[in-house]
Amino acid sequence: SRRIEAEPERDRLQRVLDELRPPGVGFIVRTAAEGQETLALETDMRFLLALWNDLMKRKASAQAPAVLYQDLDVVLRALRDVCADRIDRVVVDSEAELHRIEAFVRQTIPGLTHRIQLYDGKDPIFDAYSVEGELHRALGRRIWLRSGGYIIIEETEALTSIDVNTGRFTGHRNLEETIVKTNLEAVREIVYQLRLRNIGGLIVIDFIDMEREENRERVHRSLQEALRSDRAKSNVLKISELGLVEMTRKRTQESLRARLTEPCFYCEGRGYLLSRQTV
């Protein structure tokens, strides 16, 4: 892709693909491949080769008109796009789906085969793994931290703002220690929420103001380290004296909120109604 502009990265991707690809086979490297490790590229390549070989087999035996290929449904697409070595297990509550998934991963992601499990618990699978609660939390404005502090996430057209507050957490020794501890805890939750909500574009984080420069640097370093596990590319600027961090995160698709919600027809998405007194 011409959108991968950095020459060293283009050279690296070219070199990796030349080493991995079978003779006589070509691949197009999309922008999503930028910064990806060799294992991720190899997994994707293996999937595409298996897909192509299957298509060729169907072509040889099919009689027109016939469908040779159609896009994957949501279950198999999730396996293809999300599952890798970092996934401990995949749990499914349908035996028919289990067999279909096993056939798919044997062909495309062999390393995942032994991690597919059938759920046979008494409670519905969403209740057993608190999926509904986590989904509700992922769409909420306020996320509480274990210490008693909290963060507020506001998505707007131009940017996403994240505000960190101490809340109920007062600490045990002094105010600066309380602030640093809350900010460090907030870092882990913020990075988790960015991935969970798939928030991209410009992001401004308002950490609680810290007096000492080494503490600001410590929080900034922690944020950079936490973002290393994120598949989406990001760029983080230094913490300002006001405690603000400006960062960008590559937007790959719509955020979770945009995909799962729609604006209120009455307030048109502003989240405000006329007060009783005004009415």
PDB file of N, CA and C in Angstrom, residues 96-134:
ATOM      1  N   ALA A  96     -22.922 -27.562  17.162  1.00  0.00           N
ATOM      2  CA  ALA A  96     -22.816 -27.442  15.711  1.00  0.00           C
ATOM      3  C   ALA A  96     -21.786 -26.380  15.333  1.00  0.00           C
ATOM      4  N   GLU A  97     -21.823 -25.242  16.055  1.00  0.00           N
ATOM      5  CA  GLU A  97     -20.854 -24.174  15.794  1.00  0.00           C
ATOM      6  C   GLU A  97     -19.444 -24.626  16.167  1.00  0.00           C
ATOM      7  N   LEU A  98     -19.336 -25.412  17.224  1.00  0.00           N
ATOM      8  CA  LEU A  98     -18.041 -25.923  17.665  1.00  0.00           C
ATOM      9  C   LEU A  98     -17.359 -26.704  16.549  1.00  0.00           C
ATOM     10  N   HIS A  99     -18.098 -27.624  15.887  1.00  0.00           N
ATOM     11  CA  HIS A  99     -17.521 -28.434  14.816  1.00  0.00           C
ATOM     12  C   HIS A  99     -17.125 -27.557  13.629  1.00  0.00           C
ATOM     13  N   ARG A 100     -17.948 -26.527  13.342  1.00  0.00           N
ATOM     14  CA  ARG A 100     -17.643 -25.629  12.229  1.00  0.00           C
ATOM     15  C   ARG A 100     -16.386 -24.802  12.525  1.00  0.00           C
ATOM     16  N   ILE A 101     -16.271 -24.365  13.771  1.00  0.00           N
ATOM     17  CA  ILE A 101     -15.104 -23.580  14.181  1.00  0.00           C
ATOM     18  C   ILE A 101     -13.843 -24.441  14.135  1.00  0.00           C
ATOM     19  N   GLU A 102     -13.956 -25.677  14.643  1.00  0.00           N
ATOM     20  CA  GLU A 102     -12.796 -26.575  14.643  1.00  0.00           C
ATOM     21  C   GLU A 102     -12.301 -26.844  13.227  1.00  0.00           C
ATOM     22  N   ALA A 103     -13.232 -27.041  12.287  1.00  0.00           N
ATOM     23  CA  ALA A 103     -12.844 -27.270  10.889  1.00  0.00           C
ATOM     24  C   ALA A 103     -12.143 -26.045  10.323  1.00  0.00           C
ATOM     25  N   PHE A 104     -12.627 -24.863  10.687  1.00  0.00           N
ATOM     26  CA  PHE A 104     -12.053 -23.609  10.192  1.00  0.00           C
ATOM     27  C   PHE A 104     -10.642 -23.389  10.739  1.00  0.00           C
ATOM     28  N   VAL A 105     -10.464 -23.571  12.054  1.00  0.00           N
ATOM     29  CA  VAL A 105      -9.151 -23.298  12.647  1.00  0.00           C
ATOM     30  C   VAL A 105      -8.119 -24.355  12.258  1.00  0.00           C
ATOM     31  N   ARG A 106      -8.560 -25.584  12.003  1.00  0.00           N
ATOM     32  CA  ARG A 106      -7.613 -26.613  11.539  1.00  0.00           C
ATOM     33  C   ARG A 106      -6.977 -26.192  10.219  1.00  0.00           C
ATOM     34  N   GLN A 107      -7.764 -25.523   9.412  1.00  0.00           N
ATOM     35  CA  GLN A 107      -7.301 -25.121   8.086  1.00  0.00           C
ATOM     36  C   GLN A 107      -6.517 -23.809   8.122  1.00  0.00           C
ATOM     37  N   THR A 108      -6.895 -22.898   9.029  1.00  0.00           N
ATOM     38  CA  THR A 108      -6.322 -21.552   8.977  1.00  0.00           C
ATOM     39  C   THR A 108      -5.459 -21.169  10.174  1.00  0.00           C
ATOM     40  N   ILE A 109      -5.853 -21.599  11.388  1.00  0.00           N
ATOM     41  CA  ILE A 109      -5.102 -21.242  12.607  1.00  0.00           C
ATOM     42  C   ILE A 109      -4.872 -22.515  13.420  1.00  0.00           C
ATOM     43  N   PRO A 110      -4.034 -23.434  12.943  1.00  0.00           N
ATOM     44  CA  PRO A 110      -3.875 -24.740  13.609  1.00  0.00           C
ATOM     45  C   PRO A 110      -3.523 -24.643  15.089  1.00  0.00           C
ATOM     46  N   GLY A 111      -2.769 -23.617  15.460  1.00  0.00           N
ATOM     47  CA  GLY A 111      -2.354 -23.480  16.857  1.00  0.00           C
ATOM     48  C   GLY A 111      -3.498 -23.230  17.814  1.00  0.00           C
ATOM     49  N   LEU A 112      -4.665 -22.886  17.276  1.00  0.00           N
ATOM     50  CA  LEU A 112      -5.811 -22.561  18.123  1.00  0.00           C
ATOM     51  C   LEU A 112      -6.708 -23.771  18.389  1.00  0.00           C
ATOM     52  N   THR A 113      -6.471 -24.863  17.673  1.00  0.00           N
ATOM     53  CA  THR A 113      -7.376 -26.019  17.716  1.00  0.00           C
ATOM     54  C   THR A 113      -7.632 -26.521  19.132  1.00  0.00           C
ATOM     55  N   HIS A 114      -6.584 -26.685  19.934  1.00  0.00           N
ATOM     56  CA  HIS A 114      -6.747 -27.242  21.281  1.00  0.00           C
ATOM     57  C   HIS A 114      -7.341 -26.242  22.268  1.00  0.00           C
ATOM     58  N   ARG A 115      -7.571 -24.999  21.830  1.00  0.00           N
ATOM     59  CA  ARG A 115      -8.107 -23.979  22.740  1.00  0.00           C
ATOM     60  C   ARG A 115      -9.605 -23.720  22.521  1.00  0.00           C
ATOM     61  N   ILE A 116     -10.242 -24.493  21.658  1.00  0.00           N
ATOM     62  CA  ILE A 116     -11.681 -24.367  21.437  1.00  0.00           C
ATOM     63  C   ILE A 116     -12.406 -25.237  22.459  1.00  0.00           C
ATOM     64  N   GLN A 117     -13.354 -24.639  23.205  1.00  0.00           N
ATOM     65  CA  GLN A 117     -14.063 -25.380  24.253  1.00  0.00           C
ATOM     66  C   GLN A 117     -15.571 -25.231  24.089  1.00  0.00           C
ATOM     67  N   LEU A 118     -16.291 -26.308  24.427  1.00  0.00           N
ATOM     68  CA  LEU A 118     -17.751 -26.276  24.417  1.00  0.00           C
ATOM     69  C   LEU A 118     -18.248 -25.895  25.803  1.00  0.00           C
ATOM     70  N   TYR A 119     -19.105 -24.880  25.870  1.00  0.00           N
ATOM     71  CA  TYR A 119     -19.675 -24.443  27.151  1.00  0.00           C
ATOM     72  C   TYR A 119     -20.920 -25.277  27.453  1.00  0.00           C
ATOM     73  N   ASP A 120     -20.952 -25.906  28.630  1.00  0.00           N
ATOM     74  CA  ASP A 120     -22.101 -26.732  29.006  1.00  0.00           C
ATOM     75  C   ASP A 120     -22.641 -26.359  30.382  1.00  0.00           C
ATOM     76  N   GLY A 121     -22.391 -25.090  30.794  1.00  0.00           N
ATOM     77  CA  GLY A 121     -22.868 -24.637  32.097  1.00  0.00           C
ATOM     78  C   GLY A 121     -24.377 -24.439  32.128  1.00  0.00           C
ATOM     79  N   LYS A 122     -24.931 -24.301  33.320  1.00  0.00           N
ATOM     80  CA  LYS A 122     -26.379 -24.133  33.482  1.00  0.00           C
ATOM     81  C   LYS A 122     -26.828 -22.720  33.119  1.00  0.00           C
ATOM     82  N   ASP A 123     -26.014 -21.718  33.482  1.00  0.00           N
ATOM     83  CA  ASP A 123     -26.378 -20.327  33.188  1.00  0.00           C
ATOM     84  C   ASP A 123     -26.105 -20.014  31.719  1.00  0.00           C
ATOM     85  N   PRO A 124     -26.872 -19.077  31.126  1.00  0.00           N
ATOM     86  CA  PRO A 124     -26.570 -18.645  29.763  1.00  0.00           C
ATOM     87  C   PRO A 124     -25.126 -18.147  29.683  1.00  0.00           C
ATOM     88  N   ILE A 125     -24.471 -18.371  28.561  1.00  0.00           N
ATOM     89  CA  ILE A 125     -23.037 -18.088  28.440  1.00  0.00           C
ATOM     90  C   ILE A 125     -22.716 -16.610  28.678  1.00  0.00           C
ATOM     91  N   PHE A 126     -23.607 -15.693  28.260  1.00  0.00           N
ATOM     92  CA  PHE A 126     -23.369 -14.268  28.491  1.00  0.00           C
ATOM     93  C   PHE A 126     -23.406 -13.929  29.975  1.00  0.00           C
ATOM     94  N   ASP A 127     -24.283 -14.630  30.729  1.00  0.00           N
ATOM     95  CA  ASP A 127     -24.347 -14.400  32.171  1.00  0.00           C
ATOM     96  C   ASP A 127     -23.117 -14.986  32.862  1.00  0.00           C
ATOM     97  N   ALA A 128     -22.713 -16.160  32.422  1.00  0.00           N
ATOM     98  CA  ALA A 128     -21.572 -16.848  33.052  1.00  0.00           C
ATOM     99  C   ALA A 128     -20.285 -16.034  32.937  1.00  0.00           C
ATOM    100  N   TYR A 129     -20.118 -15.327  31.815  1.00  0.00           N
ATOM    101  CA  TYR A 129     -18.890 -14.549  31.601  1.00  0.00           C
ATOM    102  C   TYR A 129     -19.118 -13.040  31.725  1.00  0.00           C
ATOM    103  N   SER A 130     -20.280 -12.652  32.280  1.00  0.00           N
ATOM    104  CA  SER A 130     -20.599 -11.233  32.532  1.00  0.00           C
ATOM    105  C   SER A 130     -20.436 -10.358  31.290  1.00  0.00           C
ATOM    106  N   VAL A 131     -20.815 -10.903  30.130  1.00  0.00           N
ATOM    107  CA  VAL A 131     -20.666 -10.162  28.875  1.00  0.00           C
ATOM    108  C   VAL A 131     -21.584  -8.933  28.846  1.00  0.00           C
ATOM    109  N   GLU A 132     -22.831  -9.116  29.294  1.00  0.00           N
ATOM    110  CA  GLU A 132     -23.787  -8.003  29.255  1.00  0.00           C
ATOM    111  C   GLU A 132     -23.309  -6.852  30.149  1.00  0.00           C
ATOM    112  N   GLY A 133     -22.815  -7.207  31.334  1.00  0.00           N
ATOM    113  CA  GLY A 133     -22.317  -6.179  32.247  1.00  0.00           C
ATOM    114  C   GLY A 133     -21.132  -5.434  31.679  1.00  0.00           C
ATOM    115  N   GLU A 134     -20.215  -6.183  31.036  1.00  0.00           N
ATOM    116  CA  GLU A 134     -19.025  -5.565  30.445  1.00  0.00           C
ATOM    117  C   GLU A 134     -19.403  -4.676  29.261  1.00  0.00           C
TER     118      GLU A 134
END
